[in-house]
CSV table of N, CA and C in Angstrom, one decimal:
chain,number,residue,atom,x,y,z
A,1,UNK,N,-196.6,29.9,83.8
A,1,UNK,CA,-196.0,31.2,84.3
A,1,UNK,C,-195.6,32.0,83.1
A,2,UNK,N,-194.9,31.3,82.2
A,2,UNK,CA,-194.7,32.4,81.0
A,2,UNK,C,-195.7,32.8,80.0
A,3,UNK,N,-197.0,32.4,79.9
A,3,UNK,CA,-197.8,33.2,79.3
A,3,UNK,C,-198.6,34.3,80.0
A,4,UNK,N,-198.3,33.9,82.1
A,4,UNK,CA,-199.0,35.1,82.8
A,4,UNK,C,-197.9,36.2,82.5
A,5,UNK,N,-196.8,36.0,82.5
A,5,UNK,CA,-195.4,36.8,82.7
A,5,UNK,C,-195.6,37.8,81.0
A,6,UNK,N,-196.1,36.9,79.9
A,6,UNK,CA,-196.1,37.6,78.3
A,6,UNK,C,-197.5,38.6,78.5
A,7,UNK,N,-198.8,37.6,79.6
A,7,UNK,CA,-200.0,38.1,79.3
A,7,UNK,C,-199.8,39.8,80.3
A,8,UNK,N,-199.1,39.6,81.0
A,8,UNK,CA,-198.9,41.2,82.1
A,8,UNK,C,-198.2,42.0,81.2
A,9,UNK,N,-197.4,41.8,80.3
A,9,UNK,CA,-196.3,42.1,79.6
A,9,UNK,C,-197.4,43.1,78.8
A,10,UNK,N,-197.7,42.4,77.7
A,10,UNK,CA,-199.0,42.9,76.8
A,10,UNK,C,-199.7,44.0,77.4
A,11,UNK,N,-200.4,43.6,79.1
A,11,UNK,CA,-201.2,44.4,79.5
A,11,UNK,C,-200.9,45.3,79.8
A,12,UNK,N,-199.5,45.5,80.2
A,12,UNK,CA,-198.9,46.7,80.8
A,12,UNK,C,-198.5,47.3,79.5
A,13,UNK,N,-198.0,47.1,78.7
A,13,UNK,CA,-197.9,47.7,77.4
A,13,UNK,C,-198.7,48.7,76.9
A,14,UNK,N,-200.1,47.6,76.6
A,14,UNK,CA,-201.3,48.4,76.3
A,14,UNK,C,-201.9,49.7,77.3
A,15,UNK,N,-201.5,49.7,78.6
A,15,UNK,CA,-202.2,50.6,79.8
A,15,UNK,C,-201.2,51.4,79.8
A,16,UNK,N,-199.3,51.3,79.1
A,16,UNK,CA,-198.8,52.6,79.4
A,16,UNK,C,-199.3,53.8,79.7
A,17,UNK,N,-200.5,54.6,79.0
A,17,UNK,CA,-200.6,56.0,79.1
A,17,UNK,C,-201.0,55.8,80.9
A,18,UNK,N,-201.5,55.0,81.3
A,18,UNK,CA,-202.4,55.2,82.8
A,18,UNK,C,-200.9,54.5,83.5
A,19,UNK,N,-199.7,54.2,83.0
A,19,UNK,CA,-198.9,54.7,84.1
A,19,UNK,C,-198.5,55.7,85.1
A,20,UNK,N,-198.6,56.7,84.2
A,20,UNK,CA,-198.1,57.9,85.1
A,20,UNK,C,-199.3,58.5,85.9
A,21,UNK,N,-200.5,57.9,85.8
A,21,UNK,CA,-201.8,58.2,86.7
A,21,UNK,C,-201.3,58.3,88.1
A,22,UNK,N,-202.1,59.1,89.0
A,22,UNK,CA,-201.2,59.3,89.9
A,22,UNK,C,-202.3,57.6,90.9
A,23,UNK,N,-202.3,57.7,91.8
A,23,UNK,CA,-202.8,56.1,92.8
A,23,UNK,C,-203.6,56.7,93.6
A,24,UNK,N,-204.4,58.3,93.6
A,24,UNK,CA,-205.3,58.4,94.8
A,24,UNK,C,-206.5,58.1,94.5
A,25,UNK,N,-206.7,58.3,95.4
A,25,UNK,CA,-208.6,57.7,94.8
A,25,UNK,C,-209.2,58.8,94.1
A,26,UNK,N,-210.4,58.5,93.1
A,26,UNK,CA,-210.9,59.2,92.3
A,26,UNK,C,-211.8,60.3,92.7
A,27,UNK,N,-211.8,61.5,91.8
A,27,UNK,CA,-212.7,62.2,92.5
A,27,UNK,C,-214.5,62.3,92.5
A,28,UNK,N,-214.8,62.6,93.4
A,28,UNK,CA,-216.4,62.3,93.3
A,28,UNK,C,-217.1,62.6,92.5
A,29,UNK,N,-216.7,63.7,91.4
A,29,UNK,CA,-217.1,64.3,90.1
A,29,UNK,C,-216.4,63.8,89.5
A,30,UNK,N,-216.5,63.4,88.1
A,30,UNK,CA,-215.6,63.4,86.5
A,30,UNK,C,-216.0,65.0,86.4
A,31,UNK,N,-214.8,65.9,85.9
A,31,UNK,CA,-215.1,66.7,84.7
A,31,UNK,C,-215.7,66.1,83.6
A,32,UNK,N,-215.9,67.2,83.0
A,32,UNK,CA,-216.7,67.2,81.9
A,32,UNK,C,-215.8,66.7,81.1
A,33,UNK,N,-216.3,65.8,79.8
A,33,UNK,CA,-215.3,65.3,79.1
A,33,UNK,C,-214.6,66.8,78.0
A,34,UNK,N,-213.8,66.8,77.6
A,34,UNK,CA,-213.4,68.4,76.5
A,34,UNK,C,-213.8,67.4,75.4
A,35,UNK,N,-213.8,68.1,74.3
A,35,UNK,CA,-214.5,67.3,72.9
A,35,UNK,C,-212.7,67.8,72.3
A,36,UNK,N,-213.0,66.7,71.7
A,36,UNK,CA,-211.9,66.3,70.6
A,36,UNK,C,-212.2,66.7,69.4
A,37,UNK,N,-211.1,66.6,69.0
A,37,UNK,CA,-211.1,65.8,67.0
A,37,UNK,C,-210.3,64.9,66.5
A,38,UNK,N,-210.1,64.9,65.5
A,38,UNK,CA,-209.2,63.7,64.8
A,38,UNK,C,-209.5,62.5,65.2
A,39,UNK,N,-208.6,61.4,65.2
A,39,UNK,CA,-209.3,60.0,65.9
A,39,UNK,C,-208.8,59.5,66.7
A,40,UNK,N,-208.4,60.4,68.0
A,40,UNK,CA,-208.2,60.3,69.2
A,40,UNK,C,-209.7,59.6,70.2
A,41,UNK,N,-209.8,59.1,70.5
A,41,UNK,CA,-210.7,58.5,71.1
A,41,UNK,C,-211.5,59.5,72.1
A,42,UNK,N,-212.6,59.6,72.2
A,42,UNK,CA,-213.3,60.5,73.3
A,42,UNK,C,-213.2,60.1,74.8
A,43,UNK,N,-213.0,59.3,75.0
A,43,UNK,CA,-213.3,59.0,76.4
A,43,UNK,C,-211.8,58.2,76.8
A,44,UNK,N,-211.6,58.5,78.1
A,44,UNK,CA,-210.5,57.9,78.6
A,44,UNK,C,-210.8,57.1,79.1
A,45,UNK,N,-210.1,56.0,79.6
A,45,UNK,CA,-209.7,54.6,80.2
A,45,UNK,C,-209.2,54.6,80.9
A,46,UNK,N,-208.6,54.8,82.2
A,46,UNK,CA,-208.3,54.3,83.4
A,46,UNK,C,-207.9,53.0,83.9
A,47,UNK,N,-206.4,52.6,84.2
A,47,UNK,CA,-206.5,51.1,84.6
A,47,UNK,C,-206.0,51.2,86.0
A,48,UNK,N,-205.6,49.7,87.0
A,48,UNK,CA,-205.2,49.8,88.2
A,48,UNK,C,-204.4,48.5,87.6
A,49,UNK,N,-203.6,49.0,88.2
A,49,UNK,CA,-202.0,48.2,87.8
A,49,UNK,C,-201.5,47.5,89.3
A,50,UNK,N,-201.4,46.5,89.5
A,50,UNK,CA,-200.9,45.7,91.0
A,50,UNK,C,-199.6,46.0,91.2
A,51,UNK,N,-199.5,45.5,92.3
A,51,UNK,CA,-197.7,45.5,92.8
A,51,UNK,C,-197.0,44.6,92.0
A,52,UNK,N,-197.5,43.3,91.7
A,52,UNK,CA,-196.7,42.3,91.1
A,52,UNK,C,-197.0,42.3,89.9
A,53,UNK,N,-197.1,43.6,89.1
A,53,UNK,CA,-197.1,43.6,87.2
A,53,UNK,C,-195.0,44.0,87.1
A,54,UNK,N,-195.3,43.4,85.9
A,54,UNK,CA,-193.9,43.1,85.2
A,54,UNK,C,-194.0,44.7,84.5
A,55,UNK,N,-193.0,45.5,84.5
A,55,UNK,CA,-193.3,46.6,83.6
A,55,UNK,C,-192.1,46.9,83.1
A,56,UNK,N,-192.1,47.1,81.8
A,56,UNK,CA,-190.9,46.7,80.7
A,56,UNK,C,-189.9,47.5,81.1
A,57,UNK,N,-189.6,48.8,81.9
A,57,UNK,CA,-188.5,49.4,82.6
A,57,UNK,C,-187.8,48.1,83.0
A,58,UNK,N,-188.4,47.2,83.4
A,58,UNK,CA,-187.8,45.8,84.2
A,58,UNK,C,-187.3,44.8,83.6
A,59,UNK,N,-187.9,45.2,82.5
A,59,UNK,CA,-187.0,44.1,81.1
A,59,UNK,C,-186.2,44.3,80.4
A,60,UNK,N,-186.0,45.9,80.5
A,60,UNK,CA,-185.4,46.5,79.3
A,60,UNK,C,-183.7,46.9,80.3
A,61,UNK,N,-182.7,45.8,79.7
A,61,UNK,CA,-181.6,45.7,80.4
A,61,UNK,C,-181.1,44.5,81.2
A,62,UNK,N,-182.0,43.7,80.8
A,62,UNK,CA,-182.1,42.3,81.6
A,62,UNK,C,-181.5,41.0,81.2
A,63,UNK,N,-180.5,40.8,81.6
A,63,UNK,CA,-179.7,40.2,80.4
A,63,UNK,C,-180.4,38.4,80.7
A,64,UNK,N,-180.4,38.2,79.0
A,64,UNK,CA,-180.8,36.7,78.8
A,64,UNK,C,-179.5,35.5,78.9
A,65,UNK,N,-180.3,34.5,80.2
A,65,UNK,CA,-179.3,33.3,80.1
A,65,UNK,C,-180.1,32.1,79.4
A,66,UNK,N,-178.9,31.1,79.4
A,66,UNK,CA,-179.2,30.2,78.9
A,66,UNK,C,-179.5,28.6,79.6
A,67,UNK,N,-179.9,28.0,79.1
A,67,UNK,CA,-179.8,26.6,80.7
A,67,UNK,C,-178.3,26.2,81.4
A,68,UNK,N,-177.5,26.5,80.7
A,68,UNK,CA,-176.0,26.4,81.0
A,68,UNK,C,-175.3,27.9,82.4
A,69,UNK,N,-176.5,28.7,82.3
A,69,UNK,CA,-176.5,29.7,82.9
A,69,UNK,C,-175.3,30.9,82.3
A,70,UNK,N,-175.2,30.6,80.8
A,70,UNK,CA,-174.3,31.5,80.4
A,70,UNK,C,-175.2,32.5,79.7
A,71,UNK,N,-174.7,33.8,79.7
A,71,UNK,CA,-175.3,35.3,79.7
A,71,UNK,C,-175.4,35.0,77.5
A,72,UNK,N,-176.2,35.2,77.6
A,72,UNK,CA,-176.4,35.0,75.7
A,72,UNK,C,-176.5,36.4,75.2
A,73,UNK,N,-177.4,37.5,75.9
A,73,UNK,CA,-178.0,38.7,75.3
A,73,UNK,C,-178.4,39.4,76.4
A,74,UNK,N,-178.9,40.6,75.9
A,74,UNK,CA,-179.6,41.2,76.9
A,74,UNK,C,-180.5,42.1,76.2
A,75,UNK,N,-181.7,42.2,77.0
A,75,UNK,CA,-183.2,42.7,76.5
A,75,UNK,C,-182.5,44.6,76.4
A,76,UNK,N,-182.5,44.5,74.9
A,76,UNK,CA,-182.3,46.1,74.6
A,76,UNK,C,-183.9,46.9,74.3
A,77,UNK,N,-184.6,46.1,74.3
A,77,UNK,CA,-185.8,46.7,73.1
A,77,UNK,C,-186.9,46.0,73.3
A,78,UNK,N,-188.0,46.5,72.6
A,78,UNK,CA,-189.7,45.8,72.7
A,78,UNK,C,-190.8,46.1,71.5
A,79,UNK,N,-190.3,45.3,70.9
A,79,UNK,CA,-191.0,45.9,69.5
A,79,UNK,C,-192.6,45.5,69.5
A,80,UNK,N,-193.7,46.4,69.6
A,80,UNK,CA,-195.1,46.7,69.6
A,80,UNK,C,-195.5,46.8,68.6
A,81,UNK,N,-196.5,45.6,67.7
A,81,UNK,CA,-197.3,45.7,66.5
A,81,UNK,C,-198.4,46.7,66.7
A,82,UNK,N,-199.0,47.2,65.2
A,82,UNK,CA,-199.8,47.7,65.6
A,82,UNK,C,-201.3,47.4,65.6
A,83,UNK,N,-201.3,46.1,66.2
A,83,UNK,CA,-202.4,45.9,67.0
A,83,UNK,C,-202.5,45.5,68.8
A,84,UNK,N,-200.8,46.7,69.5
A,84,UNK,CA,-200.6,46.4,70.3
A,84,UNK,C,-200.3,45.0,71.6
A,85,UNK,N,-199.9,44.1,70.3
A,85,UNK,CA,-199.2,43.4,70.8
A,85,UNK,C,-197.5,43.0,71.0
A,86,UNK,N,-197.1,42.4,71.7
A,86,UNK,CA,-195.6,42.7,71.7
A,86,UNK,C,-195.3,41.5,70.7
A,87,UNK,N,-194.3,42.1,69.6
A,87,UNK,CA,-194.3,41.2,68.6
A,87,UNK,C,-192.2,40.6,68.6
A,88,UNK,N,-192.0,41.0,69.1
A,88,UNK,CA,-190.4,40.7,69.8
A,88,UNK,C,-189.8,41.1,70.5
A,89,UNK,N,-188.7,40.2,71.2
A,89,UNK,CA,-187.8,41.1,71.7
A,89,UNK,C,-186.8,41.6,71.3
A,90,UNK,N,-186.2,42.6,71.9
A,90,UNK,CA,-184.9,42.8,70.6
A,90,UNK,C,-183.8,42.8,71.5
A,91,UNK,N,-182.8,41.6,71.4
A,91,UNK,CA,-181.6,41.3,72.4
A,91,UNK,C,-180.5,42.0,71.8
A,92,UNK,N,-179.4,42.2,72.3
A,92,UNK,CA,-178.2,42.5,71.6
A,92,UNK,C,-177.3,42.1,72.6
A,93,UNK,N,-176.2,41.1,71.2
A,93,UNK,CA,-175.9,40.0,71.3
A,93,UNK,C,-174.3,40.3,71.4
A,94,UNK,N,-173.6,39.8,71.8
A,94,UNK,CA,-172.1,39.6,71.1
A,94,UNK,C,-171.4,41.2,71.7
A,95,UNK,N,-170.5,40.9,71.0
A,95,UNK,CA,-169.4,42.5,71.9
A,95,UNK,C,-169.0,42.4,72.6
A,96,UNK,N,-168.7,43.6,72.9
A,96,UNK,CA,-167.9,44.1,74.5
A,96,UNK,C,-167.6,45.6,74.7
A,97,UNK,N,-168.7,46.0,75.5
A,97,UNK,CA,-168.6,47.5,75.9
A,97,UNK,C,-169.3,48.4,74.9
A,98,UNK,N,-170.3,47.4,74.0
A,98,UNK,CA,-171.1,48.2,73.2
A,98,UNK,C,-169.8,47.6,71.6
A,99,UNK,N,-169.0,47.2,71.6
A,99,UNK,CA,-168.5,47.3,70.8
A,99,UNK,C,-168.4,46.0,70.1
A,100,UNK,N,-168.9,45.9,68.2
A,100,UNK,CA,-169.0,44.8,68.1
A,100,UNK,C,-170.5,44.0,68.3
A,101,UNK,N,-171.3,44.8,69.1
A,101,UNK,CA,-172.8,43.9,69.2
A,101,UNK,C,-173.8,44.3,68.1
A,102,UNK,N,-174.6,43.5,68.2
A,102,UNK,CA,-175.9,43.4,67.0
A,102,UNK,C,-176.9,43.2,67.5
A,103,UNK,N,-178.1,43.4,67.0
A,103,UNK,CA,-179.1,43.4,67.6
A,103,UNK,C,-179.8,42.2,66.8
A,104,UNK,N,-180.4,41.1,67.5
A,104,UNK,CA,-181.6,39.7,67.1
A,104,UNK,C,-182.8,40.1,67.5
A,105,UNK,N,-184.0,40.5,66.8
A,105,UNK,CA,-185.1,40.1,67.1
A,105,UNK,C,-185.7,38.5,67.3
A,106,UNK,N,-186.4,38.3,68.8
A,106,UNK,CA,-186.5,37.2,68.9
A,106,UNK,C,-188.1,37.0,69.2
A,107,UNK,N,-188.3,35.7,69.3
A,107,UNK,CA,-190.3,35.4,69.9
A,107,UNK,C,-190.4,35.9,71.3
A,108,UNK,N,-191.4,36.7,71.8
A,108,UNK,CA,-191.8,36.7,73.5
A,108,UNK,C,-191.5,35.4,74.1
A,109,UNK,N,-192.1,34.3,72.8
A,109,UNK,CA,-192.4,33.3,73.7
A,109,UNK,C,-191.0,32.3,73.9
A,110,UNK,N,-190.1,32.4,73.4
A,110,UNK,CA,-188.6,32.3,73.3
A,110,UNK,C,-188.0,32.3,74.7
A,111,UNK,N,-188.2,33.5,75.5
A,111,UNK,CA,-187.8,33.6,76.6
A,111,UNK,C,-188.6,33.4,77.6
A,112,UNK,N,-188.3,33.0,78.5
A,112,UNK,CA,-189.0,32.8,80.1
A,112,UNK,C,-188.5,34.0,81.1
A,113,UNK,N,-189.8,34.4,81.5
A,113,UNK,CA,-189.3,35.3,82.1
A,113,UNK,C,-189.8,35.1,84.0
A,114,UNK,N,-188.9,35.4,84.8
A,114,UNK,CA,-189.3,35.0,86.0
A,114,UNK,C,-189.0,36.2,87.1
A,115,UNK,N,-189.8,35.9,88.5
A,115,UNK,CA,-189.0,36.4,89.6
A,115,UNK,C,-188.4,35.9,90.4
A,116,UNK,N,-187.4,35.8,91.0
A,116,UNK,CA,-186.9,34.9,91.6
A,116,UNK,C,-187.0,35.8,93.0
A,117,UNK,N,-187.8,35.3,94.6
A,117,UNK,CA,-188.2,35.7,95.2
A,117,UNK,C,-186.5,35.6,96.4
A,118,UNK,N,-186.0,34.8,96.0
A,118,UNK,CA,-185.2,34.6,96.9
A,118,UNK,C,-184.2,36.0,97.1
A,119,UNK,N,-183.8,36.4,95.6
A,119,UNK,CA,-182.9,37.0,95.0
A,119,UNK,C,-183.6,38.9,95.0
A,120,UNK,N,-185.1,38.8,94.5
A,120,UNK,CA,-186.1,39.8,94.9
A,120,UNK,C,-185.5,40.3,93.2
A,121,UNK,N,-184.9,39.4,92.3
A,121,UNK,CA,-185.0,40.1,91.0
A,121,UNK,C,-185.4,39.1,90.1
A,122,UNK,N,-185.7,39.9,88.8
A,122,UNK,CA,-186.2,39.5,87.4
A,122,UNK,C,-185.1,38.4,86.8
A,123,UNK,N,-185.3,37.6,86.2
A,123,UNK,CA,-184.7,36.7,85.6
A,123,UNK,C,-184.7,36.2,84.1
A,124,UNK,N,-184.4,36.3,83.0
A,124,UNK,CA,-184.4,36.1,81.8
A,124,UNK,C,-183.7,34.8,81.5
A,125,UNK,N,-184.5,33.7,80.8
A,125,UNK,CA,-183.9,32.6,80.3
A,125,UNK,C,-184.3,32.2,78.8
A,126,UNK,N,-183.7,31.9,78.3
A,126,UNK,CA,-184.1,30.9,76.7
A,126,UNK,C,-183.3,29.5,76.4
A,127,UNK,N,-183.8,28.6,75.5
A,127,UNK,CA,-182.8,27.5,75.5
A,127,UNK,C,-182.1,27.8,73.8
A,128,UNK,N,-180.9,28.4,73.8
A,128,UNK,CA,-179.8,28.6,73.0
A,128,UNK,C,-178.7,28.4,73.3
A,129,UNK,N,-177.3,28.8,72.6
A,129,UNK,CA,-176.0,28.9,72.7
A,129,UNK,C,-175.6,30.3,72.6
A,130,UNK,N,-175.0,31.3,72.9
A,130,UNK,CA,-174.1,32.2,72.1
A,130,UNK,C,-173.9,32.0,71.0
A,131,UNK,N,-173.4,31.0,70.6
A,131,UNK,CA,-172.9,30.7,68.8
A,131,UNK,C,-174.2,31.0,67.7
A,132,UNK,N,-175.3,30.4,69.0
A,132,UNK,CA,-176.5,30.5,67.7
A,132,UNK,C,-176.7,32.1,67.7
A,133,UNK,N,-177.3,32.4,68.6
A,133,UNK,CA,-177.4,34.1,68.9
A,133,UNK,C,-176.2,34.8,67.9
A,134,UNK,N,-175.0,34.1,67.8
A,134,UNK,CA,-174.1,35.6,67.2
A,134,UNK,C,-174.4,34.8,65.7
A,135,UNK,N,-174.9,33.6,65.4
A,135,UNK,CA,-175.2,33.6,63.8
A,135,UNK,C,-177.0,33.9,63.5
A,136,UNK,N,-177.2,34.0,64.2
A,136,UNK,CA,-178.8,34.6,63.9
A,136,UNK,C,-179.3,35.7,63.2
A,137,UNK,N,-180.5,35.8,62.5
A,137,UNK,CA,-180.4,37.3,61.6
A,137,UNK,C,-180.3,38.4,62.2
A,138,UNK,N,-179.9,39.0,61.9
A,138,UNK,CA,-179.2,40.6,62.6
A,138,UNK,C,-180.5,41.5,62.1
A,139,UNK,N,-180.6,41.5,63.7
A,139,UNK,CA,-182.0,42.9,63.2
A,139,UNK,C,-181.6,44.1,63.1
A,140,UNK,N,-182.3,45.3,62.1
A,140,UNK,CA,-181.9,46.4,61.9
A,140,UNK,C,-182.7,47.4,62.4
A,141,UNK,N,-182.7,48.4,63.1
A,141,UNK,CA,-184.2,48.9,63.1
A,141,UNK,C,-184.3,50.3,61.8
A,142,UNK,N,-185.8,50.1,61.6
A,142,UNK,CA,-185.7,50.8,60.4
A,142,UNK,C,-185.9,52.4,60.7
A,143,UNK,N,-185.7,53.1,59.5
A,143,UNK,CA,-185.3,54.2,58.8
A,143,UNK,C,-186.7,54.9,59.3
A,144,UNK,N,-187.0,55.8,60.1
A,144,UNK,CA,-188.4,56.5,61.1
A,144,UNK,C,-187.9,58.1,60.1
């Protein structure tokens, strides 16, 4: 389950632009393609996205428990390599009310991510403590 949960994760990442595609059916003509330049790709891609994809609006805010069921972090961030893969998460950890927290970059594979059908929400788990999370290296994000 958590490498379908990483592998949707990735895919939905990569198909962002064809989010905001609208869902009706296509029309019987393509226009004509417009010509480009630079190294924008010529031709578009099109995806179809299901009802049960994971889409990172749905992660982002999701606070991470632990097997103890205590709240450790919560999913601030999604850091994307550039070979469009998701290369961490970025929790932020510790505080209160924003005050006092840091941010840990952690592995995808680190956390389990689930639906719980009962509940009809998303679920974030990892096996940690708090103590480890608030001594962990403090991610920064860099200087853009």
């Amino acid at each position: 389950m958590k490498k379908a949960v990483l592998l949707g994760l990735s895919a939905a990442l990569i198909a962002a632009p064809a989010f905001a595609q609208s869902t009706t059916s296509p029309a019987t003509t393509a226009p004509a393609p417009a010509a480009t330049t630079g190294s924008a790709p010529s031709a578009v891609t099109f995806a179809r996205v299901s009802n049960d994809e994971m889409f990172t609006s749905k992660l982002k805010g999701l606070n991470v428990y632990n097997q103890n069921n205590e709240s450790v972090g919560e999913i601030s961030d999604i850091a994307i390599s550039k070979g469009d893969q998701v290369q961490a998460l970025i929790l932020s950890v510790g505080g209160f009310l924003g005050v006092g927290e840091r941010y840990v970059a952690v592995a995808p594979s680190a956390v389990q991510v689930t639906y719980d059908q009962a509940s009809k929400k998303w679920k974030a788990t990892m096996n940690t403590t708090k103590e480890a999370m608030k001594s962990a290296p403090e991610f920064k994000y860099p200087d853009s």
